CSV table of C-alpha atoms and ligand atoms in Angstrom, one decimal:
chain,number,residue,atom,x,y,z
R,151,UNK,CA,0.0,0.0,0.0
R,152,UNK,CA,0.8,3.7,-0.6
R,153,UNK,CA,2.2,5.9,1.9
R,154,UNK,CA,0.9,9.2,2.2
R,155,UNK,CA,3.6,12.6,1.4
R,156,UNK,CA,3.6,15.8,1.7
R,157,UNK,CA,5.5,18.1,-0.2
R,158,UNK,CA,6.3,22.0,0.5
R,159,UNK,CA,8.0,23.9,-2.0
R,160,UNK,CA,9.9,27.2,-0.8
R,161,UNK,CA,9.8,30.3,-2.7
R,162,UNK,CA,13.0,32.7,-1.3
R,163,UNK,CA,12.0,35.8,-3.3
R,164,UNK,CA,10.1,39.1,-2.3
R,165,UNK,CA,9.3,42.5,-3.5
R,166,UNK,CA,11.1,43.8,-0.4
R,167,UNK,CA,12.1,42.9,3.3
R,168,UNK,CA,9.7,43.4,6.1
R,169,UNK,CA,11.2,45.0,9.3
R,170,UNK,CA,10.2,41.5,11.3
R,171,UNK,CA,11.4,39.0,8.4
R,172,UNK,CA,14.2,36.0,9.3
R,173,UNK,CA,12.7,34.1,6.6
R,174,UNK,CA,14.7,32.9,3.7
R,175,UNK,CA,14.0,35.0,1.2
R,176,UNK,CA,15.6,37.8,-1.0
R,177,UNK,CA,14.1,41.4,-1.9
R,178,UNK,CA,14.4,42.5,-5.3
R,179,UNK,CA,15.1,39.9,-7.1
R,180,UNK,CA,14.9,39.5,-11.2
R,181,UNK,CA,13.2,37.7,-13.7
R,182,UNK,CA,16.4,35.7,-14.4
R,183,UNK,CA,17.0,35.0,-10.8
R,184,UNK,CA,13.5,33.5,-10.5
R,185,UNK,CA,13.7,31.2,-13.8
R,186,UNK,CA,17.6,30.2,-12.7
R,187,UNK,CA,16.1,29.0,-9.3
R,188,UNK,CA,12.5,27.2,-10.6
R,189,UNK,CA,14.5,25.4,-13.1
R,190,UNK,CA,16.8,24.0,-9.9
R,191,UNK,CA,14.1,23.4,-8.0
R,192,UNK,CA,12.4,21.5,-11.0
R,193,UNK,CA,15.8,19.5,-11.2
R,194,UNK,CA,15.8,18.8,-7.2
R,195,UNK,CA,11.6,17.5,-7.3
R,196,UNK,CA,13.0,15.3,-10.3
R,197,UNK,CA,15.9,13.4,-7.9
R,198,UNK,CA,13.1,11.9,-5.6
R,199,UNK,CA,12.0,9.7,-9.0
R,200,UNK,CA,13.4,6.4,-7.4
R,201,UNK,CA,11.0,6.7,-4.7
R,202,UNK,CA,8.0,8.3,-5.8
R,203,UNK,CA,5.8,5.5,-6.8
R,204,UNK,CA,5.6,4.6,-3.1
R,205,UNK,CA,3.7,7.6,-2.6
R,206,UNK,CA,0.7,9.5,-2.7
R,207,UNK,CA,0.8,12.7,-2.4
R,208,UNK,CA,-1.7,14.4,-0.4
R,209,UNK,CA,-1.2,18.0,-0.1
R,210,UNK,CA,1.6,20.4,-1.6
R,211,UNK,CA,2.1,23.7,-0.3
R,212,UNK,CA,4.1,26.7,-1.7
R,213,UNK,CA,5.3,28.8,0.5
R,214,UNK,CA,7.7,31.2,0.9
R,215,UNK,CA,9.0,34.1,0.8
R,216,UNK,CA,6.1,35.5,-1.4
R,217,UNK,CA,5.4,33.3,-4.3
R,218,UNK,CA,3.1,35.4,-5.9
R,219,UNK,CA,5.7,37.4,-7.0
R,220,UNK,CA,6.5,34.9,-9.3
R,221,UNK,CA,5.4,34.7,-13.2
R,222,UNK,CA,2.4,32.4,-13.1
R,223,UNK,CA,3.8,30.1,-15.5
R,224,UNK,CA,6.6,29.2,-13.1
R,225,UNK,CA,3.9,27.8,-10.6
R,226,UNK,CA,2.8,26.0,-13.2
R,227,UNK,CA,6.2,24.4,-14.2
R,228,UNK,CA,6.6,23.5,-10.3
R,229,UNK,CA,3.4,21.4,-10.4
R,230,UNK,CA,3.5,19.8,-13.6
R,231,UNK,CA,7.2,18.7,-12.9
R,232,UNK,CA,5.4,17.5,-9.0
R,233,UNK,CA,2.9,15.5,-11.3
R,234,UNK,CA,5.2,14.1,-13.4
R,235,UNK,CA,7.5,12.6,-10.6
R,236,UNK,CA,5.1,11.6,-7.8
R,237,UNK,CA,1.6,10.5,-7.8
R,238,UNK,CA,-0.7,12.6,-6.7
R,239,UNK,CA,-3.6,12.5,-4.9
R,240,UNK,CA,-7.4,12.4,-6.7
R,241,UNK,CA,-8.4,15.3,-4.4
R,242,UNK,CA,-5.0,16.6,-2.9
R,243,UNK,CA,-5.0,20.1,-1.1
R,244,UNK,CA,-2.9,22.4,-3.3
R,245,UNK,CA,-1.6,25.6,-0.8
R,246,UNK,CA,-0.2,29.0,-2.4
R,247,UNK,CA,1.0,31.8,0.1
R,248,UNK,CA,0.6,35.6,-1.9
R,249,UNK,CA,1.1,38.9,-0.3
R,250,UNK,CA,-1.6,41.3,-1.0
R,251,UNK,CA,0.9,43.8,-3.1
R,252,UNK,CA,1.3,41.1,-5.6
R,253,UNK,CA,-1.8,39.6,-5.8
R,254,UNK,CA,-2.8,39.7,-10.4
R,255,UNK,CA,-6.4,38.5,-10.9
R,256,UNK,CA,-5.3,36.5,-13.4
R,257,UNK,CA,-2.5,35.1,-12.0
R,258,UNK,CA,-4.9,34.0,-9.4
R,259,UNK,CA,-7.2,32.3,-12.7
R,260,UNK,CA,-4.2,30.4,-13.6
R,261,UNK,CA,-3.7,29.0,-9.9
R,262,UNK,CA,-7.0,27.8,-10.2
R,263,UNK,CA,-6.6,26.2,-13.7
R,264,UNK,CA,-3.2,24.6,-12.5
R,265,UNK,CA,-5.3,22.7,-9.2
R,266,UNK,CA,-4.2,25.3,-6.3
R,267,UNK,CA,-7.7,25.1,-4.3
R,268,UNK,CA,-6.5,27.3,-1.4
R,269,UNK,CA,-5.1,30.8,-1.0
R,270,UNK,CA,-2.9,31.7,2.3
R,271,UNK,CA,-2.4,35.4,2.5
R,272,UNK,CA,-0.7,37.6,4.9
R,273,UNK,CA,-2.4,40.5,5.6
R,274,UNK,CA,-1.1,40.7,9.6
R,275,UNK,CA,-3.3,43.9,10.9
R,276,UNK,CA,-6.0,45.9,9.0
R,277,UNK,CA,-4.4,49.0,10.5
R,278,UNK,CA,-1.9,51.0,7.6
R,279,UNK,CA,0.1,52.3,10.7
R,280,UNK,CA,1.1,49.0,12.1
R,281,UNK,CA,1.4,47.7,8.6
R,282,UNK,CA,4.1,50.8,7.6
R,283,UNK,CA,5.5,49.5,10.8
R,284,UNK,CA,5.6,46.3,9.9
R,285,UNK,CA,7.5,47.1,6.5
R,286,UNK,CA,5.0,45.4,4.4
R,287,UNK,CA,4.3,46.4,1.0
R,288,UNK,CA,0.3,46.8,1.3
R,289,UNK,CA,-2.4,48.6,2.9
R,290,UNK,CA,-5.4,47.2,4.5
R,291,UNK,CA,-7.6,48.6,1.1
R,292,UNK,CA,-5.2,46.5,-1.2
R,293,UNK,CA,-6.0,43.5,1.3
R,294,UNK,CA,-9.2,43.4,0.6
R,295,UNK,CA,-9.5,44.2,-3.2
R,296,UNK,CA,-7.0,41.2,-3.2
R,297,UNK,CA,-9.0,39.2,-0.9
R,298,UNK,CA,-11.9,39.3,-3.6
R,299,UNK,CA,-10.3,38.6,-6.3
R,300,UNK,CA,-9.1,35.3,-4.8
R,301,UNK,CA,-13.1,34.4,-4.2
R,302,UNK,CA,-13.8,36.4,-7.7
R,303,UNK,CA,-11.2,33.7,-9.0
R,304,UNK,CA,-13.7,30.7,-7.4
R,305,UNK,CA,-11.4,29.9,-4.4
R,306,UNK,CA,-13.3,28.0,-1.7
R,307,UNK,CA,-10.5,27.9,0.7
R,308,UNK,CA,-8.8,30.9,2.0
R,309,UNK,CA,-6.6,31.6,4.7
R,310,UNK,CA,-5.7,34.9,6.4
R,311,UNK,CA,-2.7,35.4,8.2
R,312,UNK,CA,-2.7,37.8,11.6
R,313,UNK,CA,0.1,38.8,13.7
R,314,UNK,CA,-0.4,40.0,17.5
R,315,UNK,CA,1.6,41.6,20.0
R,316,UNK,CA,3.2,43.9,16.7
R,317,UNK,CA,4.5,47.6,17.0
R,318,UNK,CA,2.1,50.3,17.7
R,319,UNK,CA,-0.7,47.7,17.9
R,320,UNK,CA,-3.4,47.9,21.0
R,321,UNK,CA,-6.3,46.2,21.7
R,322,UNK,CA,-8.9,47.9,20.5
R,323,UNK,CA,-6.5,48.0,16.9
R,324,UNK,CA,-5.8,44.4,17.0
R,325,UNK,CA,-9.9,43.4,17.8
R,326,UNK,CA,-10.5,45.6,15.0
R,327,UNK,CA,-8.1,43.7,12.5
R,328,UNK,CA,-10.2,40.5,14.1
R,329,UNK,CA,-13.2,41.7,13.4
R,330,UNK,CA,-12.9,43.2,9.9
R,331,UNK,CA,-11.2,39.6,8.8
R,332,UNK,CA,-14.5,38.1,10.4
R,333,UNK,CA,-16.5,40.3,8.1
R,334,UNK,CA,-14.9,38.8,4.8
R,335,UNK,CA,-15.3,35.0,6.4
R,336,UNK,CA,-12.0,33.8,5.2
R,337,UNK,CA,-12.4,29.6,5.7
R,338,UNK,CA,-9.2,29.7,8.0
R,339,UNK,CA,-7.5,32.3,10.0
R,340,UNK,CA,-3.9,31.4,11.5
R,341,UNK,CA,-2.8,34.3,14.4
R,342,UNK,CA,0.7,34.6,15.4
R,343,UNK,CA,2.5,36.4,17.9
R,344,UNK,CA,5.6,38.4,17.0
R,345,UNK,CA,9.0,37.2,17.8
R,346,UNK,CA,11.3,39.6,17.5
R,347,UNK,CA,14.1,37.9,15.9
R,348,UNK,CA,18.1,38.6,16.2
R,349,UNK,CA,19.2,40.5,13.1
R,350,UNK,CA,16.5,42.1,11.6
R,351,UNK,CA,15.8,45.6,10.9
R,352,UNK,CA,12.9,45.8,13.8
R,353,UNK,CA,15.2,44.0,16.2
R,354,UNK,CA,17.8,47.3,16.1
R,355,UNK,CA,15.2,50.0,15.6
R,356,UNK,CA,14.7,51.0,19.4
R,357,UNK,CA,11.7,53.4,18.4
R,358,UNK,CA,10.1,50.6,17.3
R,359,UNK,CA,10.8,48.1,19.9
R,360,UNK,CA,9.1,51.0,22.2
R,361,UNK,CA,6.0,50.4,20.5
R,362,UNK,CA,5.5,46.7,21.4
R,363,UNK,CA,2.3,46.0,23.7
R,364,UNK,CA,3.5,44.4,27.3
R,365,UNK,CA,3.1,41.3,27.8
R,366,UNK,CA,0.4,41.8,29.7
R,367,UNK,CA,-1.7,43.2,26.3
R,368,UNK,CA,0.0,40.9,24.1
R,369,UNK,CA,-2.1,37.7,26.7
R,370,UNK,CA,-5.0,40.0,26.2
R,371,UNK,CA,-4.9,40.0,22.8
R,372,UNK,CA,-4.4,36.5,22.9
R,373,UNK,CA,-7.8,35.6,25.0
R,374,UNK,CA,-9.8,37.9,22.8
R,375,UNK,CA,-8.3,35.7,19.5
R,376,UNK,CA,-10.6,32.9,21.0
R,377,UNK,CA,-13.4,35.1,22.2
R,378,UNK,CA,-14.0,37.2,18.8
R,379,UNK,CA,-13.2,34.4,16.5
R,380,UNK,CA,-15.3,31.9,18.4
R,381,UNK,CA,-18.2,34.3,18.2
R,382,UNK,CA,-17.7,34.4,14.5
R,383,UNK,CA,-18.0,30.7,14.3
R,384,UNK,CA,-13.9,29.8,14.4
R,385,UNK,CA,-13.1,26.9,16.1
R,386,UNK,CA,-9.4,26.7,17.7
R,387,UNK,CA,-7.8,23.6,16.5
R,388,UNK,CA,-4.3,24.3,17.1
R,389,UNK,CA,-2.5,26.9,19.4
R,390,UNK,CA,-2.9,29.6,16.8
R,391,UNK,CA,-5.3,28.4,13.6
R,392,UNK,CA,-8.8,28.5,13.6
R,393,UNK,CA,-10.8,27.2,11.1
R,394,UNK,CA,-14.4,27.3,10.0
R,395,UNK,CA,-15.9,23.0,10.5
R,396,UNK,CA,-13.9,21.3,7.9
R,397,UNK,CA,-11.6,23.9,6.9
R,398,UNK,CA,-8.1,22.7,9.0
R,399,UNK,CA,-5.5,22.9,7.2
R,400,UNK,CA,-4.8,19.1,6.0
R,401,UNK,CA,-0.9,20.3,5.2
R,402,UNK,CA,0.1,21.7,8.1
R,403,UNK,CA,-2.1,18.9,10.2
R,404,UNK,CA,0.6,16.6,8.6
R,405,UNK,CA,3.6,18.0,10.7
R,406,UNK,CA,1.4,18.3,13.9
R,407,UNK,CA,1.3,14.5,13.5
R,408,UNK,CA,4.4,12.9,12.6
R,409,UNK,CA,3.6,12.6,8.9
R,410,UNK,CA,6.3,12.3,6.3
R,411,UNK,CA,6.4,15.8,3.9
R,412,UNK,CA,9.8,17.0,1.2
R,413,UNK,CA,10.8,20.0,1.5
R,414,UNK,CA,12.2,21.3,-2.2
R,415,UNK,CA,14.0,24.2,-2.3
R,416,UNK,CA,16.5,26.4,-0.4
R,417,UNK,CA,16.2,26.1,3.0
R,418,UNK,CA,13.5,23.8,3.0
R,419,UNK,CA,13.0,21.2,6.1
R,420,UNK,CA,12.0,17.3,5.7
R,421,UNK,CA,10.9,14.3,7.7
R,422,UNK,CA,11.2,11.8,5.1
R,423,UNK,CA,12.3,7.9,5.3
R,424,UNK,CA,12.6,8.4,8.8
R,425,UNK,CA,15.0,11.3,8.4
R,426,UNK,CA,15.1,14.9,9.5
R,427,UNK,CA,16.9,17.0,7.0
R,428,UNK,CA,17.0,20.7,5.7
R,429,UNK,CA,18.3,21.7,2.7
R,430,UNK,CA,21.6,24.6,2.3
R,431,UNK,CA,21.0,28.1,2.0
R,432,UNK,CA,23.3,29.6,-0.5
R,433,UNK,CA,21.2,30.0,-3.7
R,434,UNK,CA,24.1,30.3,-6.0
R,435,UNK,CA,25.2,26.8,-4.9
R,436,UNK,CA,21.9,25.3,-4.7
R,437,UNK,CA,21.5,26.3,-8.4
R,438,UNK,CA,24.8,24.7,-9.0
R,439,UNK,CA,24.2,21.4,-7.3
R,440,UNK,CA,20.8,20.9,-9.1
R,441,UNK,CA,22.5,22.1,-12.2
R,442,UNK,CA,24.5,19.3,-11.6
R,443,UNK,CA,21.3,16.6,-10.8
R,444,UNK,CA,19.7,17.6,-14.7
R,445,UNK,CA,23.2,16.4,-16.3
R,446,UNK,CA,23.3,13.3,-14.4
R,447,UNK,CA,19.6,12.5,-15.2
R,448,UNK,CA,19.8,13.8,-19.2
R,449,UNK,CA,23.0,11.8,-19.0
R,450,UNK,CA,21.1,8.3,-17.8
R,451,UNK,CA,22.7,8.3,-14.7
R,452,UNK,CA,21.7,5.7,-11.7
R,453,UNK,CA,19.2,7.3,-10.3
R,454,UNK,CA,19.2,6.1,-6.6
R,455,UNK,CA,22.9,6.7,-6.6
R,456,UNK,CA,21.9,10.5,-8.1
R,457,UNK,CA,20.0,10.9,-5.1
R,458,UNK,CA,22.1,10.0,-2.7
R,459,UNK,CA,25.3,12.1,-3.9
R,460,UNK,CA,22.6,15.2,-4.9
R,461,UNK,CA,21.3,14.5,-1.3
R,462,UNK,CA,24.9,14.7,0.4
R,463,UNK,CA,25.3,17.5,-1.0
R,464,UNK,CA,22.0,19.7,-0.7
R,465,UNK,CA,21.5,19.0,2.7
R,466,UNK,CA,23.3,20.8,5.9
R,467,UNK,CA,22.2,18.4,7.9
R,468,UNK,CA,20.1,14.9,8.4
R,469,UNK,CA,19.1,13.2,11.7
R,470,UNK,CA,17.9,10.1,12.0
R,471,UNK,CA,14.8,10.0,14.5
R,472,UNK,CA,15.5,7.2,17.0
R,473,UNK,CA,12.5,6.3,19.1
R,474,UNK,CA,13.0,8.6,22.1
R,475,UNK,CA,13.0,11.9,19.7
R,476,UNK,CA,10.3,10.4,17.3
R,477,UNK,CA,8.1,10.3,20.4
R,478,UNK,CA,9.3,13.5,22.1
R,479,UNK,CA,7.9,14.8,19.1
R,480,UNK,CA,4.7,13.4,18.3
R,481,UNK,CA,3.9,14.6,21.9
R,482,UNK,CA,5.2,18.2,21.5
R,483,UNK,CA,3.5,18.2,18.0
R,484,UNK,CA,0.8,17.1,18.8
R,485,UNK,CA,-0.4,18.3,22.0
R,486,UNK,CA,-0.6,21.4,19.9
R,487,UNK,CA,-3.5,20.4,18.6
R,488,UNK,CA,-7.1,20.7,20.7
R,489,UNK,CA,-7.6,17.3,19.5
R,490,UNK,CA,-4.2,16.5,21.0
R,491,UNK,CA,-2.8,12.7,21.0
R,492,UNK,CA,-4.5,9.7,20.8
R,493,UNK,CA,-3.4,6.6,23.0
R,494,UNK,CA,-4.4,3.8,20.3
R,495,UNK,CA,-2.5,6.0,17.7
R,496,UNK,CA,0.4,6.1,19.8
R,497,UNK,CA,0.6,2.4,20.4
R,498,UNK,CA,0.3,2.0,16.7
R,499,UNK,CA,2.7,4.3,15.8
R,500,UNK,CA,5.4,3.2,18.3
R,501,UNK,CA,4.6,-0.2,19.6
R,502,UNK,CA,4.0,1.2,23.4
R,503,UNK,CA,1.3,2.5,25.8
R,504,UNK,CA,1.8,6.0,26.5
R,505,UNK,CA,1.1,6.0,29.9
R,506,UNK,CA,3.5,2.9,29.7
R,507,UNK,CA,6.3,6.5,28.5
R,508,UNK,CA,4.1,9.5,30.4
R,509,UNK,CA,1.8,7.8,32.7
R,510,UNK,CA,2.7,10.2,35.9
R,511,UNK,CA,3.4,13.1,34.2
R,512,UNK,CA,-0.4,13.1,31.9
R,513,UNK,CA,-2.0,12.3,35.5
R,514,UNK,CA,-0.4,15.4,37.4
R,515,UNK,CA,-1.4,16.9,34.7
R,516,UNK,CA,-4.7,15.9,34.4
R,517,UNK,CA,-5.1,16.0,38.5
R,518,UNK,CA,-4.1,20.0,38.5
R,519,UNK,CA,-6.8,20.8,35.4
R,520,UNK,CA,-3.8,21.6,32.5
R,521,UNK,CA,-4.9,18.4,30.7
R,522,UNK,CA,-7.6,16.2,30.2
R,523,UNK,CA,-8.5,12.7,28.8
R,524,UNK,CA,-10.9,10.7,27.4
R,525,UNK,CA,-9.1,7.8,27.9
R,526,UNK,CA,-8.1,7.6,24.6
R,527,UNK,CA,-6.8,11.6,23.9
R,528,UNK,CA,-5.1,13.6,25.8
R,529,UNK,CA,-5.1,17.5,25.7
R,530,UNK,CA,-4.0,20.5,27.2
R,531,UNK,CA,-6.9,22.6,28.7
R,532,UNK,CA,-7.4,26.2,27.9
R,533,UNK,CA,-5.5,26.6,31.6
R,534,UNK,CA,-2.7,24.2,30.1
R,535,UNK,CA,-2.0,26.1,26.7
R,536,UNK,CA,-1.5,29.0,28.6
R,537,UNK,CA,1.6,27.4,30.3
R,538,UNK,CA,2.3,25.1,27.3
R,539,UNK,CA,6.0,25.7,27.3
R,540,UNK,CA,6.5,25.0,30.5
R,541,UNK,CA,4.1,21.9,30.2
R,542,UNK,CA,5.5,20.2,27.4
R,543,UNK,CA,9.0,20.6,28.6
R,544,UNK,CA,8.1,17.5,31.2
R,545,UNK,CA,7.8,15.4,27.9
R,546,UNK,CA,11.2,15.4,27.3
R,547,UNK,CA,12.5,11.5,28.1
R,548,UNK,CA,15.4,10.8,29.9
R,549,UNK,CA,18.2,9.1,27.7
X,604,SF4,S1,6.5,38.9,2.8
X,604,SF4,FE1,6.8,37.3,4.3
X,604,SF4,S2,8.7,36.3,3.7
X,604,SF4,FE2,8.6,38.2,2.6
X,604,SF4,S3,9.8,39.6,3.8
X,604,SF4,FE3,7.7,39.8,4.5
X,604,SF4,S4,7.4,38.4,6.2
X,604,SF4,FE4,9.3,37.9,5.1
């Protein structure tokens, strides 16, 4: 039987930097520079050949960076070369992030015609001060004429992205952002809280570090997420998505559970063959080395032994998952999730009874109100994702 796959494909280009941004990605960036690195990334999907027919793949998800700042047809060459190396699912989920400056009605036509059936885009607060903070390239306006040309296009499936806790932003701004997203009823909304990260532009700019809401707004902030999107009809399914019934997102679901997913593209992180690996992420020598993958496969080279040099070469790293961290992980994963972790799966999955691994731990737990069980799931209480750091670093076995 077929094993399920996942594949996310990472875009590194965008019109220009946020202040926030430790993404991979590159402002500015040319026509040539984009059809140098599809044409690589074409040449890396191509390697995984020798394995592909063990696989169906369920969802693919492009990401970035911004890759609607891409020509359409490029999309279209990475899915077409994805359909022509691995199987893909009858009904798959087909993901495409685009930032509201770069949104092209038609573009968003093609999408459709090429099988994308859901939108992701960042919009991150429907206030044009906090956004100029922010460094984006839009306004809330653009948002929204972008927003309706996705549904214009026929998408059935969109997801907005929120940040909280951003420069400048206060409550009564950041329920507003809530509440105008409500309005439009995207299917999904994911909310994240900024993390200012070492090296970028916001990190060294004192006024705006000034600007940041305490933490005590940023966990107001964070109960009114629930309150205002549960109103609305949202329902919480991991620590911060919400989705309308039916509307989870089935790719990301896939790393909150263990599944196996590829990663193509600079950068990009995998959990594949029981292997944790992330690709380099120096462009001009990922080019190179996939360069180097389309003359070994026009020249008829053995293609598992094409892998595994390409692979050696590609990657910066690759752990193998012994038991102990496959578990850790499942657990820290999953117990993101309301649903959290299932005792029959985890038997399945790893040939023991979890309370056999956490028995003591899920009972304190459970005894102080953090968790609860059915006595099948587990999962952290409203009380217990408040503290979920601190929770989840009990999960961590003893070796
Ligand atoms: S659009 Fe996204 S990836 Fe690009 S710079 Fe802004 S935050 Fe980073």
């Amino acid at each position: 039987m077929k094993k399920n796959l996942s594949l996310y494909v990472h875009i590194p280009f965008c019109v220009h930097k946020c202040a926030y941004c430790d993404f991979l990605s590159f402002e500015n960036r040319n026509l040539t520079d984009h059809m140098q690195y599809i044409t690589a990334l074409c040449n890396e999907i191509s390697m995984y050949k020798p394995f592909a027919d063990r696989y169906t793949v369920k969802t693919i998800y492009i990401g970035g960076g911004t890759p609607s700042v891409l020509d359409e047809v490029m999309i279209e060459s990475i899915l077409n070369t994805i359909s022509n190396v691995f199987q893909v699912d009858r009904f798959p989920e087909i993901t495409i992030e685009v930032n509201p400056g770069t949104i092209k009605y038609s573009n968003l036509l093609k999408y459709a015609e090429y099988g994308v059936n859901r939108v992701s885009i960042g919009m991150q607060s429907a206030d044009d001060r906090i956004l100029k903070n922010l460094g984006r390239i839009h306004n809330f306006e653009q948002f929204v004429e972008g927003y309706n040309d996705v549904r214009r296009a026929g998408f059935k499936n969109i997801n907005v992205d929120i940040m909280s806790g951003v420069p400048g932003q206060t409550i009564h701004s950041f329920v507003d952002t809530l509440t105008r997203v409500t309005e439009l009823k995207p299917e999904h909304i994911s909310v994240y809280s900024l993390q200012v990260e070492e090296g970028t532009p916001l990190s060294e700019n004192q006024e705006l570090l000034r600007l940041i809401p305490d933490e005590e707004t940023d966990r107001q902030m964070y109960a009114m997420t629930k309150k205002v999107l549960a109103a609305c009809g949202y329902k919480r399914y991991e620590i911060s998505n919400y989705s309308q019934p039916g509307y989870e997102s089935r790719h990301n679901s896939v790393y909150w559970t263990g599944g196996e997913y590829i990663g193509f593209g600079l950068g990009a992180a995998s959990y594949f063959k029981g292997e944790r690996f992330s690709n380099i992420k120096d462009i001009e020598i990922y080019n190179r080395i996939c360069e180097d993958v389309r003359e070994a496969i026009t020249g008829n080279a053995d293609p598992f032994k094409l892998y595994e040099s390409a692979a050696s070469r590609l990657r910066t790293s690759t752990e193998t998952m012994y038991i102990d961290s496959r578990i850790e992980e499942y657990m820290f994963l999953g117990l993101r999730m309301m649903a959290g972790v299932s005792r029959k799966e985890f038997r399945l999955r790893f040939n023991k009874d979890m309370y056999e691994v956490y028995g003591p731990v899920i009972n304190k737990y459970v005894d102080e109100g953090y968790m609860e069980t059915d006595g099948d799931r587990v999962w952290l209480t409203d009380r217990g994702i408040d503290v979920s750091n601190y929770i989840l670093s009990d999960f961590i076995l003893d070796r």
